[in-house]
mmCIF file with all atom_site columns, C-alpha atoms in Angstrom:
data_model
loop_
_atom_site.group_PDB
_atom_site.id
_atom_site.type_symbol
_atom_site.label_atom_id
_atom_site.label_alt_id
_atom_site.label_comp_id
_atom_site.label_asym_id
_atom_site.label_entity_id
_atom_site.label_seq_id
_atom_site.pdbx_PDB_ins_code
_atom_site.Cartn_x
_atom_site.Cartn_y
_atom_site.Cartn_z
_atom_site.occupancy
_atom_site.B_iso_or_equiv
_atom_site.pdbx_formal_charge
_atom_site.auth_seq_id
_atom_site.auth_comp_id
_atom_site.auth_asym_id
_atom_site.auth_atom_id
_atom_site.pdbx_PDB_model_num
ATOM 1   C CA . MET A 1 1   ? 42.447 200.174 -15.107 1.00 0.00 ? 1   MET A CA 1
ATOM 2   C CA . ARG A 1 2   ? 38.982 199.606 -13.644 1.00 0.00 ? 2   ARG A CA 1
ATOM 3   C CA . PHE A 1 3   ? 38.343 196.170 -12.128 1.00 0.00 ? 3   PHE A CA 1
ATOM 4   C CA . LEU A 1 4   ? 35.143 194.428 -11.057 1.00 0.00 ? 4   LEU A CA 1
ATOM 5   C CA . LEU A 1 5   ? 35.867 192.151 -8.088  1.00 0.00 ? 5   LEU A CA 1
ATOM 6   C CA . VAL A 1 6   ? 33.151 189.511 -7.560  1.00 0.00 ? 6   VAL A CA 1
ATOM 7   C CA . GLU A 1 7   ? 33.927 187.904 -4.183  1.00 0.00 ? 7   GLU A CA 1
ATOM 8   C CA . ASP A 1 8   ? 31.623 187.230 -1.215  1.00 0.00 ? 8   ASP A CA 1
ATOM 9   C CA . ASN A 1 9   ? 34.367 186.869 1.419   1.00 0.00 ? 9   ASN A CA 1
ATOM 10  C CA . PRO A 1 10  ? 34.601 190.457 2.731   1.00 0.00 ? 10  PRO A CA 1
ATOM 11  C CA . ASP A 1 11  ? 38.093 190.062 4.204   1.00 0.00 ? 11  ASP A CA 1
ATOM 12  C CA . LEU A 1 12  ? 39.544 188.608 1.017   1.00 0.00 ? 12  LEU A CA 1
ATOM 13  C CA . ALA A 1 13  ? 37.709 191.144 -1.147  1.00 0.00 ? 13  ALA A CA 1
ATOM 14  C CA . GLN A 1 14  ? 39.063 194.015 0.944   1.00 0.00 ? 14  GLN A CA 1
ATOM 15  C CA . SER A 1 15  ? 42.621 192.666 0.800   1.00 0.00 ? 15  SER A CA 1
ATOM 16  C CA . VAL A 1 16  ? 42.529 192.170 -2.972  1.00 0.00 ? 16  VAL A CA 1
ATOM 17  C CA . ALA A 1 17  ? 40.939 195.581 -3.552  1.00 0.00 ? 17  ALA A CA 1
ATOM 18  C CA . ASP A 1 18  ? 43.488 197.318 -1.323  1.00 0.00 ? 18  ASP A CA 1
ATOM 19  C CA . ARG A 1 19  ? 46.381 195.648 -3.149  1.00 0.00 ? 19  ARG A CA 1
ATOM 20  C CA . LEU A 1 20  ? 45.069 196.555 -6.596  1.00 0.00 ? 20  LEU A CA 1
ATOM 21  C CA . ARG A 1 21  ? 44.357 200.143 -5.556  1.00 0.00 ? 21  ARG A CA 1
ATOM 22  C CA . LEU A 1 22  ? 47.973 200.479 -4.465  1.00 0.00 ? 22  LEU A CA 1
ATOM 23  C CA . ASP A 1 23  ? 48.839 199.809 -8.114  1.00 0.00 ? 23  ASP A CA 1
ATOM 24  C CA . GLY A 1 24  ? 46.587 202.698 -9.122  1.00 0.00 ? 24  GLY A CA 1
ATOM 25  C CA . HIS A 1 25  ? 43.589 200.672 -10.303 1.00 0.00 ? 25  HIS A CA 1
ATOM 26  C CA . ALA A 1 26  ? 39.961 201.488 -9.541  1.00 0.00 ? 26  ALA A CA 1
ATOM 27  C CA . VAL A 1 27  ? 38.141 198.502 -7.989  1.00 0.00 ? 27  VAL A CA 1
ATOM 28  C CA . ASP A 1 28  ? 34.396 197.972 -7.584  1.00 0.00 ? 28  ASP A CA 1
ATOM 29  C CA . PRO A 1 29  ? 33.597 195.077 -5.188  1.00 0.00 ? 29  PRO A CA 1
ATOM 30  C CA . ALA A 1 30  ? 30.486 192.922 -5.664  1.00 0.00 ? 30  ALA A CA 1
ATOM 31  C CA . GLY A 1 31  ? 29.512 190.322 -3.063  1.00 0.00 ? 31  GLY A CA 1
ATOM 32  C CA . SER A 1 32  ? 27.017 188.466 -5.260  1.00 0.00 ? 32  SER A CA 1
ATOM 33  C CA . LEU A 1 33  ? 26.118 187.805 -8.876  1.00 0.00 ? 33  LEU A CA 1
ATOM 34  C CA . GLY A 1 34  ? 23.239 190.243 -8.590  1.00 0.00 ? 34  GLY A CA 1
ATOM 35  C CA . GLU A 1 35  ? 25.565 193.040 -7.472  1.00 0.00 ? 35  GLU A CA 1
ATOM 36  C CA . ALA A 1 36  ? 27.969 192.154 -10.271 1.00 0.00 ? 36  ALA A CA 1
ATOM 37  C CA . GLU A 1 37  ? 25.181 192.439 -12.858 1.00 0.00 ? 37  GLU A CA 1
ATOM 38  C CA . ASP A 1 38  ? 24.222 195.841 -11.433 1.00 0.00 ? 38  ASP A CA 1
ATOM 39  C CA . CYS A 1 39  ? 27.823 197.029 -11.727 1.00 0.00 ? 39  CYS A CA 1
ATOM 40  C CA . LEU A 1 40  ? 28.068 195.833 -15.328 1.00 0.00 ? 40  LEU A CA 1
ATOM 41  C CA . GLY A 1 41  ? 24.922 197.741 -16.152 1.00 0.00 ? 41  GLY A CA 1
ATOM 42  C CA . ALA A 1 42  ? 26.408 200.962 -14.830 1.00 0.00 ? 42  ALA A CA 1
ATOM 43  C CA . ALA A 1 43  ? 30.080 200.869 -15.828 1.00 0.00 ? 43  ALA A CA 1
ATOM 44  C CA . GLN A 1 44  ? 32.621 199.463 -18.251 1.00 0.00 ? 44  GLN A CA 1
ATOM 45  C CA . TYR A 1 45  ? 35.453 197.329 -16.882 1.00 0.00 ? 45  TYR A CA 1
ATOM 46  C CA . ASP A 1 46  ? 38.920 196.429 -18.072 1.00 0.00 ? 46  ASP A CA 1
ATOM 47  C CA . LEU A 1 47  ? 39.058 193.189 -16.066 1.00 0.00 ? 47  LEU A CA 1
ATOM 48  C CA . ILE A 1 48  ? 36.735 191.020 -13.955 1.00 0.00 ? 48  ILE A CA 1
ATOM 49  C CA . LEU A 1 49  ? 37.990 188.918 -11.040 1.00 0.00 ? 49  LEU A CA 1
ATOM 50  C CA . LEU A 1 50  ? 35.356 186.248 -10.452 1.00 0.00 ? 50  LEU A CA 1
ATOM 51  C CA . ASP A 1 51  ? 34.776 183.865 -7.557  1.00 0.00 ? 51  ASP A CA 1
ATOM 52  C CA . ILE A 1 52  ? 32.937 180.624 -8.301  1.00 0.00 ? 52  ILE A CA 1
ATOM 53  C CA . SER A 1 53  ? 30.918 179.975 -5.137  1.00 0.00 ? 53  SER A CA 1
ATOM 54  C CA . LEU A 1 54  ? 28.656 182.956 -4.519  1.00 0.00 ? 54  LEU A CA 1
ATOM 55  C CA . PRO A 1 55  ? 25.579 183.311 -2.287  1.00 0.00 ? 55  PRO A CA 1
ATOM 56  C CA . ASP A 1 56  ? 23.131 183.666 -5.174  1.00 0.00 ? 56  ASP A CA 1
ATOM 57  C CA . GLY A 1 57  ? 24.616 181.291 -7.720  1.00 0.00 ? 57  GLY A CA 1
ATOM 58  C CA . ASP A 1 58  ? 27.609 179.784 -9.493  1.00 0.00 ? 58  ASP A CA 1
ATOM 59  C CA . GLY A 1 59  ? 30.201 182.090 -10.984 1.00 0.00 ? 59  GLY A CA 1
ATOM 60  C CA . ARG A 1 60  ? 30.482 179.764 -13.970 1.00 0.00 ? 60  ARG A CA 1
ATOM 61  C CA . ASP A 1 61  ? 26.923 180.634 -14.965 1.00 0.00 ? 61  ASP A CA 1
ATOM 62  C CA . PHE A 1 62  ? 27.880 184.319 -14.886 1.00 0.00 ? 62  PHE A CA 1
ATOM 63  C CA . LEU A 1 63  ? 30.979 183.574 -16.968 1.00 0.00 ? 63  LEU A CA 1
ATOM 64  C CA . GLY A 1 64  ? 28.937 181.657 -19.538 1.00 0.00 ? 64  GLY A CA 1
ATOM 65  C CA . ARG A 1 65  ? 26.377 184.467 -19.846 1.00 0.00 ? 65  ARG A CA 1
ATOM 66  C CA . GLU A 1 66  ? 29.107 187.044 -20.349 1.00 0.00 ? 66  GLU A CA 1
ATOM 67  C CA . ARG A 1 67  ? 30.649 185.091 -23.201 1.00 0.00 ? 67  ARG A CA 1
ATOM 68  C CA . ARG A 1 68  ? 27.326 184.235 -24.853 1.00 0.00 ? 68  ARG A CA 1
ATOM 69  C CA . SER A 1 69  ? 26.418 187.919 -24.782 1.00 0.00 ? 69  SER A CA 1
ATOM 70  C CA . GLY A 1 70  ? 29.432 188.663 -26.949 1.00 0.00 ? 70  GLY A CA 1
ATOM 71  C CA . ARG A 1 71  ? 31.196 190.756 -24.302 1.00 0.00 ? 71  ARG A CA 1
ATOM 72  C CA . ASP A 1 72  ? 34.905 190.023 -24.231 1.00 0.00 ? 72  ASP A CA 1
ATOM 73  C CA . THR A 1 73  ? 35.976 191.724 -21.003 1.00 0.00 ? 73  THR A CA 1
ATOM 74  C CA . PRO A 1 74  ? 38.910 189.684 -19.643 1.00 0.00 ? 74  PRO A CA 1
ATOM 75  C CA . ILE A 1 75  ? 37.861 187.419 -16.747 1.00 0.00 ? 75  ILE A CA 1
ATOM 76  C CA . ILE A 1 76  ? 40.153 185.732 -14.227 1.00 0.00 ? 76  ILE A CA 1
ATOM 77  C CA . VAL A 1 77  ? 38.429 183.091 -12.112 1.00 0.00 ? 77  VAL A CA 1
ATOM 78  C CA . MET A 1 78  ? 39.400 182.789 -8.449  1.00 0.00 ? 78  MET A CA 1
ATOM 79  C CA . THR A 1 79  ? 38.604 179.285 -7.251  1.00 0.00 ? 79  THR A CA 1
ATOM 80  C CA . ALA A 1 80  ? 39.323 176.965 -4.325  1.00 0.00 ? 80  ALA A CA 1
ATOM 81  C CA . ARG A 1 81  ? 38.839 173.993 -6.636  1.00 0.00 ? 81  ARG A CA 1
ATOM 82  C CA . ALA A 1 82  ? 42.232 172.621 -7.570  1.00 0.00 ? 82  ALA A CA 1
ATOM 83  C CA . GLU A 1 83  ? 41.202 169.683 -9.776  1.00 0.00 ? 83  GLU A CA 1
ATOM 84  C CA . VAL A 1 84  ? 42.387 169.821 -13.376 1.00 0.00 ? 84  VAL A CA 1
ATOM 85  C CA . SER A 1 85  ? 38.829 169.221 -14.595 1.00 0.00 ? 85  SER A CA 1
ATOM 86  C CA . ASP A 1 86  ? 37.590 172.304 -12.719 1.00 0.00 ? 86  ASP A CA 1
ATOM 87  C CA . ARG A 1 87  ? 40.272 174.482 -14.268 1.00 0.00 ? 87  ARG A CA 1
ATOM 88  C CA . VAL A 1 88  ? 39.611 173.098 -17.750 1.00 0.00 ? 88  VAL A CA 1
ATOM 89  C CA . ASP A 1 89  ? 35.885 173.745 -17.225 1.00 0.00 ? 89  ASP A CA 1
ATOM 90  C CA . VAL A 1 90  ? 36.261 177.477 -16.564 1.00 0.00 ? 90  VAL A CA 1
ATOM 91  C CA . LEU A 1 91  ? 38.754 177.910 -19.404 1.00 0.00 ? 91  LEU A CA 1
ATOM 92  C CA . ASP A 1 92  ? 36.373 176.175 -21.822 1.00 0.00 ? 92  ASP A CA 1
ATOM 93  C CA . LEU A 1 93  ? 33.594 178.494 -20.658 1.00 0.00 ? 93  LEU A CA 1
ATOM 94  C CA . GLY A 1 94  ? 35.686 181.471 -21.715 1.00 0.00 ? 94  GLY A CA 1
ATOM 95  C CA . ALA A 1 95  ? 37.807 182.470 -18.715 1.00 0.00 ? 95  ALA A CA 1
ATOM 96  C CA . ASP A 1 96  ? 41.087 184.108 -19.678 1.00 0.00 ? 96  ASP A CA 1
ATOM 97  C CA . ASP A 1 97  ? 42.910 182.646 -16.682 1.00 0.00 ? 97  ASP A CA 1
ATOM 98  C CA . TYR A 1 98  ? 42.364 181.293 -13.186 1.00 0.00 ? 98  TYR A CA 1
ATOM 99  C CA . VAL A 1 99  ? 44.087 181.427 -9.827  1.00 0.00 ? 99  VAL A CA 1
ATOM 100 C CA . THR A 1 100 ? 43.643 178.841 -7.089  1.00 0.00 ? 100 THR A CA 1
ATOM 101 C CA . LYS A 1 101 ? 42.825 179.909 -3.533  1.00 0.00 ? 101 LYS A CA 1
ATOM 102 C CA . PRO A 1 102 ? 44.664 180.562 -1.328  1.00 0.00 ? 102 PRO A CA 1
ATOM 103 C CA . PHE A 1 103 ? 46.846 182.591 -3.665  1.00 0.00 ? 103 PHE A CA 1
ATOM 104 C CA . ASP A 1 104 ? 49.734 184.973 -3.286  1.00 0.00 ? 104 ASP A CA 1
ATOM 105 C CA . PHE A 1 105 ? 48.830 188.566 -4.143  1.00 0.00 ? 105 PHE A CA 1
ATOM 106 C CA . ALA A 1 106 ? 51.960 188.893 -6.267  1.00 0.00 ? 106 ALA A CA 1
ATOM 107 C CA . GLU A 1 107 ? 50.778 185.958 -8.383  1.00 0.00 ? 107 GLU A CA 1
ATOM 108 C CA . LEU A 1 108 ? 47.319 187.497 -8.817  1.00 0.00 ? 108 LEU A CA 1
ATOM 109 C CA . GLU A 1 109 ? 48.853 190.815 -9.892  1.00 0.00 ? 109 GLU A CA 1
ATOM 110 C CA . ALA A 1 110 ? 51.120 189.022 -12.368 1.00 0.00 ? 110 ALA A CA 1
ATOM 111 C CA . ARG A 1 111 ? 48.178 187.134 -13.862 1.00 0.00 ? 111 ARG A CA 1
ATOM 112 C CA . CYS A 1 112 ? 46.220 190.377 -14.195 1.00 0.00 ? 112 CYS A CA 1
ATOM 113 C CA . ARG A 1 113 ? 49.115 191.997 -16.026 1.00 0.00 ? 113 ARG A CA 1
ATOM 114 C CA . ALA A 1 114 ? 49.541 188.989 -18.323 1.00 0.00 ? 114 ALA A CA 1
ATOM 115 C CA . VAL A 1 115 ? 45.840 188.865 -19.234 1.00 0.00 ? 115 VAL A CA 1
ATOM 116 C CA . LEU A 1 116 ? 45.696 192.599 -19.892 1.00 0.00 ? 116 LEU A CA 1
ATOM 117 C CA . ARG A 1 117 ? 48.776 192.354 -22.110 1.00 0.00 ? 117 ARG A CA 1
ATOM 118 C CA . ARG A 1 118 ? 47.263 189.517 -24.128 1.00 0.00 ? 118 ARG A CA 1
ATOM 119 C CA . ARG A 1 119 ? 43.839 191.097 -24.474 1.00 0.00 ? 119 ARG A CA 1
ATOM 120 C CA . GLY A 1 120 ? 44.961 194.682 -24.903 1.00 0.00 ? 120 GLY A CA 1
ATOM 121 C CA . ASN A 1 121 ? 47.495 194.486 -27.701 1.00 0.00 ? 121 ASN A CA 1
ATOM 122 C CA . ALA A 1 122 ? 46.061 197.615 -29.298 1.00 0.00 ? 122 ALA A CA 1
ATOM 123 C CA . LEU A 1 123 ? 46.761 199.624 -26.165 1.00 0.00 ? 123 LEU A CA 1
ATOM 124 C CA . GLN A 1 124 ? 50.243 198.171 -25.855 1.00 0.00 ? 124 GLN A CA 1
ATOM 125 C CA . THR A 1 125 ? 51.361 199.595 -29.214 1.00 0.00 ? 125 THR A CA 1
ATOM 126 C CA . VAL A 1 126 ? 53.501 202.712 -29.245 1.00 0.00 ? 126 VAL A CA 1
ATOM 127 C CA . GLN A 1 127 ? 51.330 205.563 -30.535 1.00 0.00 ? 127 GLN A CA 1
ATOM 128 C CA . HIS A 1 128 ? 52.332 208.805 -32.219 1.00 0.00 ? 128 HIS A CA 1
ATOM 129 C CA . PHE A 1 129 ? 50.141 211.897 -32.161 1.00 0.00 ? 129 PHE A CA 1
ATOM 130 C CA . ALA A 1 130 ? 50.943 215.519 -32.972 1.00 0.00 ? 130 ALA A CA 1
ATOM 131 C CA . GLY A 1 131 ? 54.635 215.306 -32.133 1.00 0.00 ? 131 GLY A CA 1
ATOM 132 C CA . MET A 1 132 ? 54.057 213.196 -29.034 1.00 0.00 ? 132 MET A CA 1
ATOM 133 C CA . THR A 1 133 ? 55.012 209.522 -28.671 1.00 0.00 ? 133 THR A CA 1
ATOM 134 C CA . PHE A 1 134 ? 53.115 207.456 -26.098 1.00 0.00 ? 134 PHE A CA 1
ATOM 135 C CA . ASN A 1 135 ? 54.490 204.157 -24.865 1.00 0.00 ? 135 ASN A CA 1
ATOM 136 C CA . PRO A 1 136 ? 52.028 202.385 -22.509 1.00 0.00 ? 136 PRO A CA 1
ATOM 137 C CA . LEU A 1 137 ? 54.533 199.605 -21.795 1.00 0.00 ? 137 LEU A CA 1
ATOM 138 C CA . ASN A 1 138 ? 56.724 201.902 -19.713 1.00 0.00 ? 138 ASN A CA 1
ATOM 139 C CA . ALA A 1 139 ? 54.032 204.525 -18.989 1.00 0.00 ? 139 ALA A CA 1
ATOM 140 C CA . SER A 1 140 ? 55.908 207.315 -20.676 1.00 0.00 ? 140 SER A CA 1
ATOM 141 C CA . VAL A 1 141 ? 55.421 210.152 -23.113 1.00 0.00 ? 141 VAL A CA 1
ATOM 142 C CA . SER A 1 142 ? 58.241 211.392 -25.304 1.00 0.00 ? 142 SER A CA 1
ATOM 143 C CA . VAL A 1 143 ? 58.221 214.937 -26.664 1.00 0.00 ? 143 VAL A CA 1
ATOM 144 C CA . GLY A 1 144 ? 61.141 215.957 -28.866 1.00 0.00 ? 144 GLY A CA 1
ATOM 145 C CA . GLY A 1 145 ? 63.149 213.035 -27.553 1.00 0.00 ? 145 GLY A CA 1
ATOM 146 C CA . GLU A 1 146 ? 62.550 214.013 -23.926 1.00 0.00 ? 146 GLU A CA 1
ATOM 147 C CA . MET A 1 147 ? 60.976 211.268 -21.787 1.00 0.00 ? 147 MET A CA 1
ATOM 148 C CA . ARG A 1 148 ? 58.198 212.297 -19.415 1.00 0.00 ? 148 ARG A CA 1
ATOM 149 C CA . GLU A 1 149 ? 56.999 209.655 -16.987 1.00 0.00 ? 149 GLU A CA 1
ATOM 150 C CA . LEU A 1 150 ? 53.269 209.396 -16.309 1.00 0.00 ? 150 LEU A CA 1
ATOM 151 C CA . ARG A 1 151 ? 51.624 208.483 -13.026 1.00 0.00 ? 151 ARG A CA 1
ATOM 152 C CA . ASN A 1 152 ? 48.925 205.797 -13.018 1.00 0.00 ? 152 ASN A CA 1
ATOM 153 C CA . ARG A 1 153 ? 45.885 208.012 -13.514 1.00 0.00 ? 153 ARG A CA 1
ATOM 154 C CA . GLU A 1 154 ? 47.677 210.336 -15.904 1.00 0.00 ? 154 GLU A CA 1
ATOM 155 C CA . LEU A 1 155 ? 48.448 207.240 -17.978 1.00 0.00 ? 155 LEU A CA 1
ATOM 156 C CA . ARG A 1 156 ? 44.834 206.097 -17.917 1.00 0.00 ? 156 ARG A CA 1
ATOM 157 C CA . LEU A 1 157 ? 43.543 209.560 -18.791 1.00 0.00 ? 157 LEU A CA 1
ATOM 158 C CA . LEU A 1 158 ? 45.857 209.758 -21.806 1.00 0.00 ? 158 LEU A CA 1
ATOM 159 C CA . GLU A 1 159 ? 44.749 206.287 -22.938 1.00 0.00 ? 159 GLU A CA 1
ATOM 160 C CA . ILE A 1 160 ? 41.109 207.394 -22.774 1.00 0.00 ? 160 ILE A CA 1
ATOM 161 C CA . LEU A 1 161 ? 41.660 210.580 -24.772 1.00 0.00 ? 161 LEU A CA 1
ATOM 162 C CA . LEU A 1 162 ? 44.123 209.069 -27.253 1.00 0.00 ? 162 LEU A CA 1
ATOM 163 C CA . ALA A 1 163 ? 41.734 206.215 -28.079 1.00 0.00 ? 163 ALA A CA 1
ATOM 164 C CA . ALA A 1 164 ? 39.431 208.752 -29.766 1.00 0.00 ? 164 ALA A CA 1
ATOM 165 C CA . PRO A 1 165 ? 41.131 212.042 -30.699 1.00 0.00 ? 165 PRO A CA 1
ATOM 166 C CA . GLU A 1 166 ? 38.719 214.946 -31.253 1.00 0.00 ? 166 GLU A CA 1
ATOM 167 C CA . ARG A 1 167 ? 35.972 213.141 -29.346 1.00 0.00 ? 167 ARG A CA 1
ATOM 168 C CA . ILE A 1 168 ? 34.585 215.054 -26.376 1.00 0.00 ? 168 ILE A CA 1
ATOM 169 C CA . PHE A 1 169 ? 34.609 213.151 -23.078 1.00 0.00 ? 169 PHE A CA 1
ATOM 170 C CA . SER A 1 170 ? 32.452 214.516 -20.261 1.00 0.00 ? 170 SER A CA 1
ATOM 171 C CA . LYS A 1 171 ? 33.772 214.720 -16.718 1.00 0.00 ? 171 LYS A CA 1
ATOM 172 C CA . ALA A 1 172 ? 31.329 211.956 -15.784 1.00 0.00 ? 172 ALA A CA 1
ATOM 173 C CA . GLN A 1 173 ? 32.708 209.651 -18.482 1.00 0.00 ? 173 GLN A CA 1
ATOM 174 C CA . ILE A 1 174 ? 36.283 210.322 -17.410 1.00 0.00 ? 174 ILE A CA 1
ATOM 175 C CA . CYS A 1 175 ? 35.402 209.847 -13.747 1.00 0.00 ? 175 CYS A CA 1
ATOM 176 C CA . ASP A 1 176 ? 33.752 206.522 -14.555 1.00 0.00 ? 176 ASP A CA 1
ATOM 177 C CA . ARG A 1 177 ? 36.994 205.243 -16.079 1.00 0.00 ? 177 ARG A CA 1
ATOM 178 C CA . LEU A 1 178 ? 39.423 206.631 -13.518 1.00 0.00 ? 178 LEU A CA 1
ATOM 179 C CA . PHE A 1 179 ? 37.712 205.977 -10.191 1.00 0.00 ? 179 PHE A CA 1
ATOM 180 C CA . SER A 1 180 ? 35.693 203.281 -8.426  1.00 0.00 ? 180 SER A CA 1
ATOM 181 C CA . TYR A 1 181 ? 32.286 203.770 -6.824  1.00 0.00 ? 181 TYR A CA 1
ATOM 182 C CA . ALA A 1 182 ? 33.873 203.693 -3.371  1.00 0.00 ? 182 ALA A CA 1
ATOM 183 C CA . GLU A 1 183 ? 35.962 206.788 -4.084  1.00 0.00 ? 183 GLU A CA 1
ATOM 184 C CA . SER A 1 184 ? 34.595 210.236 -3.465  1.00 0.00 ? 184 SER A CA 1
ATOM 185 C CA . VAL A 1 185 ? 35.466 212.353 -6.491  1.00 0.00 ? 185 VAL A CA 1
ATOM 186 C CA . THR A 1 186 ? 34.899 216.038 -7.193  1.00 0.00 ? 186 THR A CA 1
ATOM 187 C CA . ASP A 1 187 ? 35.017 217.892 -10.505 1.00 0.00 ? 187 ASP A CA 1
ATOM 188 C CA . ASN A 1 188 ? 38.159 219.532 -9.204  1.00 0.00 ? 188 ASN A CA 1
ATOM 189 C CA . ALA A 1 189 ? 39.920 216.150 -9.054  1.00 0.00 ? 189 ALA A CA 1
ATOM 190 C CA . ILE A 1 190 ? 39.350 215.619 -12.777 1.00 0.00 ? 190 ILE A CA 1
ATOM 191 C CA . GLU A 1 191 ? 40.621 219.138 -13.468 1.00 0.00 ? 191 GLU A CA 1
ATOM 192 C CA . VAL A 1 192 ? 43.789 218.379 -11.487 1.00 0.00 ? 192 VAL A CA 1
ATOM 193 C CA . TYR A 1 193 ? 44.592 215.267 -13.551 1.00 0.00 ? 193 TYR A CA 1
ATOM 194 C CA . VAL A 1 194 ? 43.861 217.105 -16.788 1.00 0.00 ? 194 VAL A CA 1
ATOM 195 C CA . ALA A 1 195 ? 46.188 219.935 -15.723 1.00 0.00 ? 195 ALA A CA 1
ATOM 196 C CA . ARG A 1 196 ? 48.968 217.483 -14.827 1.00 0.00 ? 196 ARG A CA 1
ATOM 197 C CA . LEU A 1 197 ? 48.680 215.695 -18.153 1.00 0.00 ? 197 LEU A CA 1
ATOM 198 C CA . ARG A 1 198 ? 48.681 218.981 -20.051 1.00 0.00 ? 198 ARG A CA 1
ATOM 199 C CA . LYS A 1 199 ? 52.054 219.803 -18.486 1.00 0.00 ? 199 LYS A CA 1
ATOM 200 C CA . LYS A 1 200 ? 53.433 216.436 -19.585 1.00 0.00 ? 200 LYS A CA 1
ATOM 201 C CA . LEU A 1 201 ? 52.380 217.183 -23.180 1.00 0.00 ? 201 LEU A CA 1
ATOM 202 C CA . GLU A 1 202 ? 53.907 220.671 -23.331 1.00 0.00 ? 202 GLU A CA 1
ATOM 203 C CA . GLY A 1 203 ? 56.193 221.127 -26.313 1.00 0.00 ? 203 GLY A CA 1
ATOM 204 C CA . SER A 1 204 ? 54.168 218.824 -28.568 1.00 0.00 ? 204 SER A CA 1
ATOM 205 C CA . GLY A 1 205 ? 51.236 219.641 -30.815 1.00 0.00 ? 205 GLY A CA 1
ATOM 206 C CA . ALA A 1 206 ? 48.936 217.489 -28.680 1.00 0.00 ? 206 ALA A CA 1
ATOM 207 C CA . ARG A 1 207 ? 46.536 219.636 -26.705 1.00 0.00 ? 207 ARG A CA 1
ATOM 208 C CA . ILE A 1 208 ? 43.780 218.782 -24.237 1.00 0.00 ? 208 ILE A CA 1
ATOM 209 C CA . GLU A 1 209 ? 41.028 221.243 -25.042 1.00 0.00 ? 209 GLU A CA 1
ATOM 210 C CA . THR A 1 210 ? 38.319 222.218 -22.584 1.00 0.00 ? 210 THR A CA 1
ATOM 211 C CA . VAL A 1 211 ? 34.923 222.340 -24.307 1.00 0.00 ? 211 VAL A CA 1
ATOM 212 C CA . ARG A 1 212 ? 32.877 224.533 -22.022 1.00 0.00 ? 212 ARG A CA 1
ATOM 213 C CA . GLY A 1 213 ? 29.863 222.779 -20.570 1.00 0.00 ? 213 GLY A CA 1
ATOM 214 C CA . LEU A 1 214 ? 30.718 219.480 -22.296 1.00 0.00 ? 214 LEU A CA 1
ATOM 215 C CA . GLY A 1 215 ? 34.109 218.160 -21.223 1.00 0.00 ? 215 GLY A CA 1
ATOM 216 C CA . TYR A 1 216 ? 37.543 217.584 -22.749 1.00 0.00 ? 216 TYR A CA 1
ATOM 217 C CA . ARG A 1 217 ? 39.024 216.363 -25.999 1.00 0.00 ? 217 ARG A CA 1
ATOM 218 C CA . LEU A 1 218 ? 42.497 215.615 -27.320 1.00 0.00 ? 218 LEU A CA 1
ATOM 219 C CA . THR A 1 219 ? 43.287 217.621 -30.419 1.00 0.00 ? 219 THR A CA 1
ATOM 220 C CA . ALA A 1 220 ? 46.268 218.533 -32.562 1.00 0.00 ? 220 ALA A CA 1
ATOM 221 C CA . GLY A 1 221 ? 46.594 222.201 -31.784 1.00 0.00 ? 221 GLY A CA 1
#
């Protein structure tokens, strides 16, 4: 998944980002509301982690704007305010969950997983395509009854392609979904993940086709 982390404490932001990256997620840090808006204008996110007290404004204003705009990206608020009224306030504004600082990283990860499960029911459904069965709950592909475990980015790549079979995805579009801005990525890296996923799909009718000069698409070959 790709996360936007809006937090102005550099030490905390680095710790959270490092922990989430260990789980295979891409994380873009933003130290202010302005930086967060810039990130949203350039990329699509699966989850936003949002601090309340930021140098250029209140995170609740950002939250309210996101919901009024009609965007439904899941948002977890990270707040030092422990009063019930503060928690009710952010939930009423449209937050999917909250975590109170200081928090345990294991709790934050669990809340992220819970929110993504609730908001991503479509992605959590077992999918069948061209003799291949994809189960995102246990990150596996089954071909002819044989289970083939996927690594984090192989899983995400398959989710991207399987969401729109026959659609061509450019390398730039795939890169945007698999990696954060902080990561240095070459075209060869995308080719490596595509090659790995192709091997996992061998024996099924599902084929990742290279469209020269344009990108890749999942097709029933």
